[in-house]
XYZ file of C-alpha atoms in Angstrom:
96
model
C 6.285 0.889 -10.384
C 5.788 4.496 -11.393
C 2.340 6.054 -11.572
C 1.482 9.087 -13.663
C -0.356 11.984 -11.985
C -3.536 11.066 -13.873
C -3.347 7.421 -12.747
C -2.664 8.550 -9.196
C -5.724 10.834 -9.266
C -7.985 7.980 -10.419
C -6.623 5.663 -7.733
C -7.022 8.320 -5.026
C -10.700 8.573 -5.903
C -11.074 4.808 -5.676
C -9.203 4.703 -2.358
C -11.748 7.032 -0.742
C -14.209 4.139 -0.516
C -11.743 1.738 1.150
C -12.341 1.463 4.877
C -10.224 -1.624 5.641
C -6.635 -0.939 6.665
C -3.644 -3.126 7.296
C -2.047 -1.965 10.544
C 1.670 -1.442 11.065
C 2.893 -1.189 14.660
C 6.194 -1.325 16.503
C 9.444 -2.516 15.035
C 10.823 -2.757 11.536
C 9.139 -3.764 8.299
C 9.745 -7.512 8.618
C 9.254 -10.355 6.141
C 5.919 -11.429 7.652
C 4.412 -7.965 7.209
C 5.780 -7.695 3.659
C 4.263 -11.095 2.826
C 0.892 -9.999 4.257
C 0.898 -6.818 2.162
C 2.040 -8.775 -0.914
C -0.930 -11.153 -0.613
C -3.300 -8.236 -0.001
C -2.061 -6.420 -3.120
C -2.458 -9.567 -5.207
C -6.028 -10.014 -3.974
C -7.253 -6.404 -3.863
C -4.742 -4.379 -5.942
C -5.477 -1.148 -4.005
C -4.992 -1.129 -0.219
C -4.486 1.187 2.726
C -1.818 0.698 5.391
C -2.250 2.559 8.667
C 0.549 3.271 11.122
C -0.333 2.886 14.780
C 0.571 5.608 17.291
C 3.350 3.448 18.752
C 5.067 2.920 15.388
C 8.746 3.802 15.564
C 9.070 4.423 11.813
C 7.502 7.306 9.914
C 4.996 6.869 7.105
C 7.699 7.928 4.624
C 10.063 5.196 5.827
C 7.419 2.455 5.781
C 6.133 3.525 2.348
C 9.639 3.601 0.865
C 10.431 0.134 2.231
C 7.170 -1.403 0.962
C 7.496 0.185 -2.485
C 11.070 -1.056 -2.770
C 10.384 -4.610 -1.589
C 7.044 -5.168 -3.337
C 7.488 -3.212 -6.582
C 4.189 -1.420 -6.055
C 3.091 2.139 -6.666
C 2.666 4.699 -3.918
C -0.662 6.410 -4.549
C -0.620 8.788 -1.574
C 0.378 9.365 2.030
C -1.958 11.270 4.316
C -0.775 11.523 7.893
C -0.344 7.964 9.101
C -2.133 6.307 6.163
C -0.388 4.956 3.062
C -2.273 3.926 -0.096
C -0.550 1.353 -2.318
C -1.422 -0.052 -5.748
C -0.115 -2.979 -7.753
C -2.021 -4.775 -10.512
C -2.813 -8.416 -9.816
C -0.769 -10.925 -11.787
C -3.622 -13.470 -12.035
C -6.863 -11.464 -11.984
C -6.411 -7.727 -12.654
C -9.656 -5.839 -12.026
C -8.640 -2.178 -11.795
C -8.090 -0.569 -15.178
C -6.104 2.685 -15.130
């Protein structure tokens, strides 16, 4: 999914109010973590993923893997935080 700069700007503003994060720790991006993020995107559409200090992968690597496997849009990366967006298939609520 490709986001335009204008769409990305709108989503960045919306992401500022999100305080909940899904945490990624040691190891690779496995199927269980991908399934968790997939369900979260379906339910919330816009989520944050935080990388713990002991994470072996960089934020770039984790973001690239999630975008590839989940067909979602990368809104932004700031330090160890990744913001992802994908419209819900059943109940879309965010209009961009």
